Short mmCIF file of C-alpha atoms in Angstrom, two decimals:
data_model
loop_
_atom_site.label_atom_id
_atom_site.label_comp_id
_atom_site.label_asym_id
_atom_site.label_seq_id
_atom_site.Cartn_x
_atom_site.Cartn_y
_atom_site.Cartn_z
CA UNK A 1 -27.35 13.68 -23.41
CA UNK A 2 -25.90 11.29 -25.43
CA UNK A 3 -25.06 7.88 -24.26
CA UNK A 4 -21.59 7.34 -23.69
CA UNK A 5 -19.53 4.63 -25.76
CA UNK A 6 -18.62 1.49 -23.70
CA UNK A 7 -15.22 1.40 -22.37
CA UNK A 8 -13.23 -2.49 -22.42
CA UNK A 9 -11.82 -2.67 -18.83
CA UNK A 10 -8.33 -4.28 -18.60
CA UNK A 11 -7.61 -6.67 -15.95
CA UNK A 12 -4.34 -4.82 -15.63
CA UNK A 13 -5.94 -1.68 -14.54
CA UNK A 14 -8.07 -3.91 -12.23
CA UNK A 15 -4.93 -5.09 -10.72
CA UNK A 16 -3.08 -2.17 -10.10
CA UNK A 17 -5.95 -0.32 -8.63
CA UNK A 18 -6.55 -3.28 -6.25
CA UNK A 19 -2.85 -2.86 -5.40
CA UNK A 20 -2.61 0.47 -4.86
CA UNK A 21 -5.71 0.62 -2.78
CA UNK A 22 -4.62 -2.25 -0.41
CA UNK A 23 -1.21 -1.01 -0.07
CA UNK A 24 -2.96 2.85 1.38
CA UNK A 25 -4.67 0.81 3.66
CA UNK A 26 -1.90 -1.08 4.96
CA UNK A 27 0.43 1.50 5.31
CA UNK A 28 -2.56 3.43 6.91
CA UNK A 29 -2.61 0.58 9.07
CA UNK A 30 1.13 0.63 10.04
CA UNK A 31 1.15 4.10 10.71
CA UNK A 32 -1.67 3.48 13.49
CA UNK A 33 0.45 0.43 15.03
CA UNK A 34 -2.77 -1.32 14.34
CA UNK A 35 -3.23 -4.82 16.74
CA UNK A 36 -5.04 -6.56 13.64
CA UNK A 37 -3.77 -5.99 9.79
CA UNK A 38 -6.20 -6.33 6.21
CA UNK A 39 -5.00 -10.17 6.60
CA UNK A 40 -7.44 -10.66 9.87
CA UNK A 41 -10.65 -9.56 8.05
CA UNK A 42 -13.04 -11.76 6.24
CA UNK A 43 -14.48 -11.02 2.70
CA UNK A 44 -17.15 -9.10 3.40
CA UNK A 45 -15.33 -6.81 5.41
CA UNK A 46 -12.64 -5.99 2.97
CA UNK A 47 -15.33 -5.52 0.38
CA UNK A 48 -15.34 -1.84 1.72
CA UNK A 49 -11.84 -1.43 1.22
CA UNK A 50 -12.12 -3.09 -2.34
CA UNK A 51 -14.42 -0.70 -3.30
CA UNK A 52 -12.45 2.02 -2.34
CA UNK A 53 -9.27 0.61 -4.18
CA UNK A 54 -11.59 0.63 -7.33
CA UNK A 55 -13.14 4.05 -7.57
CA UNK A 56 -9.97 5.60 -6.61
CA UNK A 57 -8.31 3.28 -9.20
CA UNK A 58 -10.90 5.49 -11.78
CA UNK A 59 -13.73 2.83 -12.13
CA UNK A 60 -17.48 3.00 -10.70
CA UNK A 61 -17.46 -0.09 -8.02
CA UNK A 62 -20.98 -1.18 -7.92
CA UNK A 63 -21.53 -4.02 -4.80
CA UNK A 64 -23.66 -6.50 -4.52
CA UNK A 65 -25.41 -7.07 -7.89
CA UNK A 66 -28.21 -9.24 -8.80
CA UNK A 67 -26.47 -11.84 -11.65
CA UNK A 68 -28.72 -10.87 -15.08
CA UNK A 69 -29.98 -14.55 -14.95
CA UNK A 70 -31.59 -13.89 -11.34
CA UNK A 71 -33.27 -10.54 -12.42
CA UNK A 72 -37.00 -11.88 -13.55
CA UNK A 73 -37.51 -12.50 -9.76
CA UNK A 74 -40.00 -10.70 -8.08
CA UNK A 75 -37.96 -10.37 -4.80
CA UNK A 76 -35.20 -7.93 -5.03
CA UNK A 77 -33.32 -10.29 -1.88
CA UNK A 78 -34.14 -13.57 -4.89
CA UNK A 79 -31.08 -14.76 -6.88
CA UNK A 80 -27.41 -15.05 -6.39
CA UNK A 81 -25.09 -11.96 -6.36
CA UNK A 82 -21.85 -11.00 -7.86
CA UNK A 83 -19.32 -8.97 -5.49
CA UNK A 84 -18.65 -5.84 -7.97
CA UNK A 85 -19.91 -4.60 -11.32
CA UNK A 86 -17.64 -2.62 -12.54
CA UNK A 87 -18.02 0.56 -15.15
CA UNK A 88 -15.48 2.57 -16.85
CA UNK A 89 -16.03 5.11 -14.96
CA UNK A 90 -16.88 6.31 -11.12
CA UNK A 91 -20.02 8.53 -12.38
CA UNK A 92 -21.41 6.22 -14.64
CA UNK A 93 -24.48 3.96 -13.45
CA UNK A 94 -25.76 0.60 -14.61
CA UNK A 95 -29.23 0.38 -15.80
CA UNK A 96 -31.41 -0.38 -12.76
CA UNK A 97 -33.66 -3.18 -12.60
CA UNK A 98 -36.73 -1.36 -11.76
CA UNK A 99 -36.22 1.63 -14.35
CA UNK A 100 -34.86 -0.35 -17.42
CA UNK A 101 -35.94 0.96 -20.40
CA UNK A 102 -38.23 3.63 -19.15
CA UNK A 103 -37.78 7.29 -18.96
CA UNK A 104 -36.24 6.99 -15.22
CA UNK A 105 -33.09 5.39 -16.29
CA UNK A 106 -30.32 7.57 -16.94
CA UNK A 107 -28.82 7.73 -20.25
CA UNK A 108 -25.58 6.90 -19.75
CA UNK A 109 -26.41 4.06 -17.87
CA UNK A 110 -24.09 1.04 -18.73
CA UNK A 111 -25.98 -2.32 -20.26
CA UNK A 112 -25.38 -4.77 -17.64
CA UNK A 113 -23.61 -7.33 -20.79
CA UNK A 114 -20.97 -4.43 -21.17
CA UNK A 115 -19.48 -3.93 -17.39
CA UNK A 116 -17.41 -6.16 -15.90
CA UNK A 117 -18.45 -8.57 -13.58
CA UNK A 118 -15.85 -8.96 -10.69
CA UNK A 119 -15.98 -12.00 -7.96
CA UNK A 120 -13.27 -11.62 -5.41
CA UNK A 121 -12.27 -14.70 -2.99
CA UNK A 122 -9.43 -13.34 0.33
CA UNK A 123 -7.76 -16.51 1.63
CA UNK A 124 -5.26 -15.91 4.41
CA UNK A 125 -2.50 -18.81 5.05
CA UNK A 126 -2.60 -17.79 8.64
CA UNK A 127 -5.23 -16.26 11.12
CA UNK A 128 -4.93 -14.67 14.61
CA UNK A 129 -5.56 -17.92 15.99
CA UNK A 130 -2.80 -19.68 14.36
CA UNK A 131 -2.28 -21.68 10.46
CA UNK A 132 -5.18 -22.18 8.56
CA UNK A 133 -6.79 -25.46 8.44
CA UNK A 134 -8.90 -24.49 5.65
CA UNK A 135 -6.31 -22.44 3.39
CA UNK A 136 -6.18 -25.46 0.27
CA UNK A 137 -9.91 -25.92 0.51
CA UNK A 138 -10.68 -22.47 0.29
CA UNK A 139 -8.58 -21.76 -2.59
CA UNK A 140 -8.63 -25.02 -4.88
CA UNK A 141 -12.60 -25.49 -4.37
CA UNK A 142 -14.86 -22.53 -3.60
CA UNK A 143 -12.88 -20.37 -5.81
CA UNK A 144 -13.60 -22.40 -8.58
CA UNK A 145 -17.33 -22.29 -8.12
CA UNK A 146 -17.05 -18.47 -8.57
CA UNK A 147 -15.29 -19.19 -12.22
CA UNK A 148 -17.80 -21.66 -13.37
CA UNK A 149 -20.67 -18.98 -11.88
CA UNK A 150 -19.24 -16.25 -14.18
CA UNK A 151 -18.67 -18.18 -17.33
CA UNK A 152 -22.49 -19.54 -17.50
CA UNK A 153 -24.61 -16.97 -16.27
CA UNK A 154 -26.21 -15.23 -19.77
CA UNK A 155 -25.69 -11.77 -20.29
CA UNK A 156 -22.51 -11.34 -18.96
CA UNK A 157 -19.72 -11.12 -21.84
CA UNK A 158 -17.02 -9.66 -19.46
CA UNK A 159 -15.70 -11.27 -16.11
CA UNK A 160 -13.21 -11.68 -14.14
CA UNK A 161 -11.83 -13.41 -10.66
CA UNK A 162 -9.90 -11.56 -8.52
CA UNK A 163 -8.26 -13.77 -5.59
CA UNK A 164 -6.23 -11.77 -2.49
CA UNK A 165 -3.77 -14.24 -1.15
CA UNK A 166 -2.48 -12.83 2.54
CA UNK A 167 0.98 -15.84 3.02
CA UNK A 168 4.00 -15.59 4.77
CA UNK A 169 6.19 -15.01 1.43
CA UNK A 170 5.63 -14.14 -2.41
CA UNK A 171 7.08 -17.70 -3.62
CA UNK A 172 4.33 -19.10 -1.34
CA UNK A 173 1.47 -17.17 -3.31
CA UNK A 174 3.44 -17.83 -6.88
CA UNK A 175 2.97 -21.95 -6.08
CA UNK A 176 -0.12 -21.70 -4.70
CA UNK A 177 -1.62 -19.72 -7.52
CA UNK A 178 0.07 -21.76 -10.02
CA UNK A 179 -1.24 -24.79 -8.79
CA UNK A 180 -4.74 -23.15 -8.52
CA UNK A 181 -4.35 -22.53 -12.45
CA UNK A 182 -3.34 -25.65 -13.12
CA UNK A 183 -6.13 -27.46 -11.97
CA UNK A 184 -8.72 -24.68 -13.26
CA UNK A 185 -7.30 -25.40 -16.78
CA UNK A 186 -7.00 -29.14 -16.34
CA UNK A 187 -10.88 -28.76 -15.92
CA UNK A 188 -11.35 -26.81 -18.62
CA UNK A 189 -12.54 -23.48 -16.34
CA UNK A 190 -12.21 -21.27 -19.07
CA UNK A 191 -10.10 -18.88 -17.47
CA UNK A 192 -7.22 -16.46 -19.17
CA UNK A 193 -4.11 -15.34 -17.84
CA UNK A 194 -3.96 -13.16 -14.57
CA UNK A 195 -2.46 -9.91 -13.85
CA UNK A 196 -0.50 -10.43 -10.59
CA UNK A 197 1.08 -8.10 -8.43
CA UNK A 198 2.54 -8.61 -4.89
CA UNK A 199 3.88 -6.50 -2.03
CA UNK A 200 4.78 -6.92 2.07
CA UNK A 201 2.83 -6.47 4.36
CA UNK A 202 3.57 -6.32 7.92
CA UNK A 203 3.99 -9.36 9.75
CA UNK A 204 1.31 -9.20 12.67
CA UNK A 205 0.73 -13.35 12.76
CA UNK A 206 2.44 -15.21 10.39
CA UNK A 207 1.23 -13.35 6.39
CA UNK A 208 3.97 -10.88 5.18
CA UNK A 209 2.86 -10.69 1.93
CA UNK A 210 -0.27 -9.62 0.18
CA UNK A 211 -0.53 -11.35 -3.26
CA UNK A 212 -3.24 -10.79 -5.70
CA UNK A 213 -4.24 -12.06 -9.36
CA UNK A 214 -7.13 -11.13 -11.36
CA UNK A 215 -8.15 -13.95 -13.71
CA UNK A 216 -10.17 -12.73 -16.82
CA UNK A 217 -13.29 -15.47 -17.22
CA UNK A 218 -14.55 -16.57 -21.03
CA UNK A 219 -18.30 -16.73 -21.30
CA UNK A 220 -19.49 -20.29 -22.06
#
């Protein structure tokens, strides 16, 4: 079999899969009269219904992956991880670790410099327990540690941020993001511009709107 050619993955297509997927699962959730929405769970468990969004959106969702920089450890639990690694494709692999280069790994296995690495942040303005003390914090300063993890880790060429805002109306996410920008350029966080897409939600404590952006992140 020959390998098959890399395919550039748009941030678009990133954002509308994300989008569609979330929207399913809210409506799903709707339909159930559901006591607790998407906006009451925490990152890691909405990473299931990430995933989901993304292979039905037509890409291969690959979780938890070892950044390239953290790969000569021994341990496989060493090193920090990246949410998703995305391929072109739900079929296609990346080239494992352990079977790199050797007869084991499968030839259409995707180089690990031409996927797209994905880091996702979920901030909700309000919990089940009331506002969110921590909504700023979480947004202005731990999502930029994700950008400046991306752009200096070598061996990744292609990157991206996706952030999942869960407020109480669109024009709340469109400030919020735009100040988050703001200050990311003001920096110098080499980061591009995002492909946004919004929708309601329903209203179970205070968020009526789901708001997401996927920021594309230059390697440095």
């Amino acid at each position: 079999m020959q390998p098959i050619a890399p395919t550039i993955i748009s941030i678009a297509d990133i954002a509308d899969a994300i989008e569609a997927g979330l929207k399913r699962k809210c409506e799903q959730l709707h339909a159930e009269q559901a006591v607790y929405g998407l906006d009451a769970l925490d990152e890691l468990q909405l990473h299931p219904v990430l995933e989901q969004s993304l292979r039905a959106g037509g890409f291969g969702a690959h979780r938890e992956q070892r950044y390239p920089g953290d790969r000569h450890k021994r341990s496989l639990g060493e090193g920090e991880r990246c949410d998703f690694v995305l391929t072109p494709a739900p079929g296609r692999p990346l080239v494992q670790e352990e079977s790199c280069g050797t007869l084991f790994d499968s030839p259409d296995a995707m180089a690990l410099d031409e996927a797209f690495w994905l880091e996702d942040k979920i901030v909700s303005q309000f919990t089940p327990e009331g506002p969110n003390a921590n909504y700023s914090s979480q947004l202005l300063s731990t999502v930029r540690q994700d950008v400046t993890k991306l752009s200096k880790h070598a061996g990744i060429l292609r990157a991206g941020l996706l952030i999942v805002l869960f407020v109480r109306e669109a024009v709340v996410a469109d400030h919020d993001l735009d100040i988050w920008q703001d200050k990311c350029l003001t920096r110098g966080l080499p980061i591009g511009a995002p492909a946004r897409r919004s929708f309601a939600i329903t209203d179970r404590h205070g968020n009526a709107t789901c708001a997401t952006a996927v920021y594309p992140v230059a390697h440095i």
